[in-house]
JSON list of C-alpha atoms in Angstrom, two decimals:
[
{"chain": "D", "resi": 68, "resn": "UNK", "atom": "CA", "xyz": [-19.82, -26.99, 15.19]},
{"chain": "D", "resi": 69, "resn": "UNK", "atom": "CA", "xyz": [-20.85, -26.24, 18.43]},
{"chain": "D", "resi": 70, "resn": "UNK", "atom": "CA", "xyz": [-19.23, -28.78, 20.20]},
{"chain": "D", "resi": 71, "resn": "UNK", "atom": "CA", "xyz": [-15.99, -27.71, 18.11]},
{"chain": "D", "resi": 72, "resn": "UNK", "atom": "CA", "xyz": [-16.78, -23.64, 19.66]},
{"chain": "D", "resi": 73, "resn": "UNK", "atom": "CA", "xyz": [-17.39, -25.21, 23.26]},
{"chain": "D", "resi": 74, "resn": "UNK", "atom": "CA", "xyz": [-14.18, -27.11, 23.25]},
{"chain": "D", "resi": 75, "resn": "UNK", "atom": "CA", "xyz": [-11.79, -24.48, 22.36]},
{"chain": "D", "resi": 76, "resn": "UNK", "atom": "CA", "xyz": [-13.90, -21.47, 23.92]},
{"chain": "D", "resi": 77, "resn": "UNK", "atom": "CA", "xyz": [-13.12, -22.55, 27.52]},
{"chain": "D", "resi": 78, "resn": "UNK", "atom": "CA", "xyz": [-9.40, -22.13, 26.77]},
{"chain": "D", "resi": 79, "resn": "UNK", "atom": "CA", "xyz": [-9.09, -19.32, 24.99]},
{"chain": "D", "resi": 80, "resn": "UNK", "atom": "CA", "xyz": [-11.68, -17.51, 27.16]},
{"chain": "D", "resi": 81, "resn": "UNK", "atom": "CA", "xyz": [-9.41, -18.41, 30.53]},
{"chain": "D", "resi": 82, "resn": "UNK", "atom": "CA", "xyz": [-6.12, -17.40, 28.97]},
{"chain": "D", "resi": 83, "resn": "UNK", "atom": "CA", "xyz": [-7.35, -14.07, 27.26]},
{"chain": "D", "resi": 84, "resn": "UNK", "atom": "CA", "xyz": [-8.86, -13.52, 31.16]},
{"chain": "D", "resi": 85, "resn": "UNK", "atom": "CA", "xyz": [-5.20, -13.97, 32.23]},
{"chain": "D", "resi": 86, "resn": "UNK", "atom": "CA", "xyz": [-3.39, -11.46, 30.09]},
{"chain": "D", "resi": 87, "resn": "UNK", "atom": "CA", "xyz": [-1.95, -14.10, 28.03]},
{"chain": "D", "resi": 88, "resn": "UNK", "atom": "CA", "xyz": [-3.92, -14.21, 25.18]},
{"chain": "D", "resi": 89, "resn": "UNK", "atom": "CA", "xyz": [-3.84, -10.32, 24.27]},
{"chain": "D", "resi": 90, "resn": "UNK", "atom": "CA", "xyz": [-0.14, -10.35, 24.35]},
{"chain": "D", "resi": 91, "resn": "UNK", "atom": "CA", "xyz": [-0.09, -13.07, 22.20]},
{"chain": "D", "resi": 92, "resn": "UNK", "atom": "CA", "xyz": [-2.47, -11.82, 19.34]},
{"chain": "D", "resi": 93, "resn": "UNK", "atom": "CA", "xyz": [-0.57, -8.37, 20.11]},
{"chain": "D", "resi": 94, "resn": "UNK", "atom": "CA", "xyz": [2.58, -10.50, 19.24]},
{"chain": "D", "resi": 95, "resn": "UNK", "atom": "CA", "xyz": [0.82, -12.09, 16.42]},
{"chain": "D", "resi": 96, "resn": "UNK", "atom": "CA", "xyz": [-0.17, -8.97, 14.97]},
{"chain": "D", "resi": 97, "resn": "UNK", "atom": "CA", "xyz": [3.47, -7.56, 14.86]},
{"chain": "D", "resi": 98, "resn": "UNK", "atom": "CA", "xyz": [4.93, -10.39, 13.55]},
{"chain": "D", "resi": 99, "resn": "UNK", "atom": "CA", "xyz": [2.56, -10.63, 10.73]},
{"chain": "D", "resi": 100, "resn": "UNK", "atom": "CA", "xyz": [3.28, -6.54, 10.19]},
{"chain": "D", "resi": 101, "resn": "UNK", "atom": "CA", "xyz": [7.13, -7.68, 10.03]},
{"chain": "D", "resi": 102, "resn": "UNK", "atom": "CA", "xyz": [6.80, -10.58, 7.76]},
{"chain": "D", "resi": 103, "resn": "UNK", "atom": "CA", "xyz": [4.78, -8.81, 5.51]},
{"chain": "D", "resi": 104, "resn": "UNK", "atom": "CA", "xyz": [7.01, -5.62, 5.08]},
{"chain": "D", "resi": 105, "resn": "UNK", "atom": "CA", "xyz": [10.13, -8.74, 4.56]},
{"chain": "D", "resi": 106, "resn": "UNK", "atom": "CA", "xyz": [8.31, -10.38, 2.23]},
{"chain": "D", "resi": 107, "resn": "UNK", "atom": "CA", "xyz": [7.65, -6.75, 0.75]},
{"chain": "D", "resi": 108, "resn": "UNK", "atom": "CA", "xyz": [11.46, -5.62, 0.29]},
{"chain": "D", "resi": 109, "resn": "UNK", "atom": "CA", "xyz": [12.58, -9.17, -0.14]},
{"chain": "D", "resi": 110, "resn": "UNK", "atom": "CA", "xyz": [9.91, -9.12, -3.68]},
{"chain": "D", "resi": 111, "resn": "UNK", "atom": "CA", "xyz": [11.06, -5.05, -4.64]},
{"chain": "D", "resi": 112, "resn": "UNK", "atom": "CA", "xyz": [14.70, -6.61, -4.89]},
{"chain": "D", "resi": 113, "resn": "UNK", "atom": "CA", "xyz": [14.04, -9.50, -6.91]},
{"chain": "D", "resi": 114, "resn": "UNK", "atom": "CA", "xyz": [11.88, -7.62, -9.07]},
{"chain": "D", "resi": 115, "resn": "UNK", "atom": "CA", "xyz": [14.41, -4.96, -9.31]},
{"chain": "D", "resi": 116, "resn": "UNK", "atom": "CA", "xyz": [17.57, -7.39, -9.72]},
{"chain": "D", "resi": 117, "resn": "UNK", "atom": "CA", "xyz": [15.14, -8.60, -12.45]},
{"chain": "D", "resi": 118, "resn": "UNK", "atom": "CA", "xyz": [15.65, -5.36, -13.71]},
{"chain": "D", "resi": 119, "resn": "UNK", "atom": "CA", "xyz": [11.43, -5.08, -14.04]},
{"chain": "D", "resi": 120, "resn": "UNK", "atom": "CA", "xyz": [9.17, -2.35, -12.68]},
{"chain": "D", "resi": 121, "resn": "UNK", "atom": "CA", "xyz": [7.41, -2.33, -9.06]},
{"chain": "D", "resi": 122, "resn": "UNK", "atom": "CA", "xyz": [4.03, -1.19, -8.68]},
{"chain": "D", "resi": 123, "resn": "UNK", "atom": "CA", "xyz": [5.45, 1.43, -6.65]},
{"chain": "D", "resi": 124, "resn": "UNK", "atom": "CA", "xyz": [8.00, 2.35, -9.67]},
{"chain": "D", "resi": 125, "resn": "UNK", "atom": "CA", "xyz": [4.53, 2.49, -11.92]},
{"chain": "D", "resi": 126, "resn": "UNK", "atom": "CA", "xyz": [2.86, 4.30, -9.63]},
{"chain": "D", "resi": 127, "resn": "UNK", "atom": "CA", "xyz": [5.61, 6.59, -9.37]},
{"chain": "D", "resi": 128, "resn": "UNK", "atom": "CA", "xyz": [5.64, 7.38, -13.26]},
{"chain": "D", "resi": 129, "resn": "UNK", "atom": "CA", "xyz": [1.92, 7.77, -13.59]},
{"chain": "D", "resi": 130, "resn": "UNK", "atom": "CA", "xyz": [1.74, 10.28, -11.12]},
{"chain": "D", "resi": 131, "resn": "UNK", "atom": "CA", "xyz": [4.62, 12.32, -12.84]},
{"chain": "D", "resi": 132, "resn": "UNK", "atom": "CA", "xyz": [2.68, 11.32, -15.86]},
{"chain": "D", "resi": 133, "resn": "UNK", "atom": "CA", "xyz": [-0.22, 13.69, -15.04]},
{"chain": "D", "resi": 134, "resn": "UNK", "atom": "CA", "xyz": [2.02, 16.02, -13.64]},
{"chain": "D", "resi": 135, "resn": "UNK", "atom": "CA", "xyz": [3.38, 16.68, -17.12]},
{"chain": "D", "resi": 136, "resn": "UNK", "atom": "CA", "xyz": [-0.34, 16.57, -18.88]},
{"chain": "D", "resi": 137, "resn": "UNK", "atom": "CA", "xyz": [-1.92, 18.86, -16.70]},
{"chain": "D", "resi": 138, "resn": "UNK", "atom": "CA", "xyz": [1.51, 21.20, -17.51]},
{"chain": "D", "resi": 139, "resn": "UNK", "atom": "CA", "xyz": [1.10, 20.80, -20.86]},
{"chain": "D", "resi": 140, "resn": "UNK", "atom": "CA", "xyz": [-2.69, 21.23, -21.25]},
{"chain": "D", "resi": 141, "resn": "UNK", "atom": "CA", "xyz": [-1.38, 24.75, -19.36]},
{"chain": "D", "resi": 142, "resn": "UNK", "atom": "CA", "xyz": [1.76, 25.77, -22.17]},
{"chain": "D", "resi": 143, "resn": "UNK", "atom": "CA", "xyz": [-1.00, 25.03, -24.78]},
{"chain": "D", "resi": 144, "resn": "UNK", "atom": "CA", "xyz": [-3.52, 27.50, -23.16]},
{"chain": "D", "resi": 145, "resn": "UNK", "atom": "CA", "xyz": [-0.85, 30.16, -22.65]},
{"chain": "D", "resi": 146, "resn": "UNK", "atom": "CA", "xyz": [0.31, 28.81, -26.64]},
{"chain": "D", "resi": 147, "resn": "UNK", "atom": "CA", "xyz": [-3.23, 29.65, -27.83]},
{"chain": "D", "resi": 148, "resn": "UNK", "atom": "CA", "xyz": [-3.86, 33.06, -26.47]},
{"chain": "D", "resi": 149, "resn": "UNK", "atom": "CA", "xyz": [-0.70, 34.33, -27.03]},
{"chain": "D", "resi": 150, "resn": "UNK", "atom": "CA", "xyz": [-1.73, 33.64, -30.50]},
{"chain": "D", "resi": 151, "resn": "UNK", "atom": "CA", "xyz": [-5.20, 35.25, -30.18]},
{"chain": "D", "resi": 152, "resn": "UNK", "atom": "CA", "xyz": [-5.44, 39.05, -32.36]},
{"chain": "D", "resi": 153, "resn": "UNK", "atom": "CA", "xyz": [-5.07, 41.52, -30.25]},
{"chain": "D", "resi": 154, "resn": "UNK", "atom": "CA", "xyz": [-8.80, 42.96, -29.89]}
]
């Protein structure tokens, strides 16, 4: 192993020294960021050609979900003590 790390250290320590090497893991890094967000839409649409939920879409209607619980956990409240004898 470290024969393996001595090898390809030399290298990669020379060219990072010369600017190289950060602009390429720089370039690395944005083209992973752009194939990732491709590979992101490119999955939404065949899922939603598919005519099938995202996790986004699920995510979506649980939040609006526990909008609507927390509103009607508040209607019932109101419900209840508009019920209540007057004291």
């Amino acid at each position: 192993m470290q024969r393996i790390e001595r090898a390809i250290g030399g290298p990669i320590e020379r060219r990072i020294g010369e600017g190289q090497g950060v602009s390429a893991l720089l370039l690395a890094g944005r083209l992973s960021r752009r194939g990732l967000r491709v590979i992101g839409w490119a999955r939404g649409a065949a899922v939603h050609t598919l005519n099938l939920p995202t996790a986004r879409d699920v995510r979506h209607v649980k939040t609006a979900v526990a909008r609507l619980d927390t509103r009607l956990e508040e209607l019932c409240e109101q419900v209840a003590e508009m019920q209540e004898p007057p004291r």
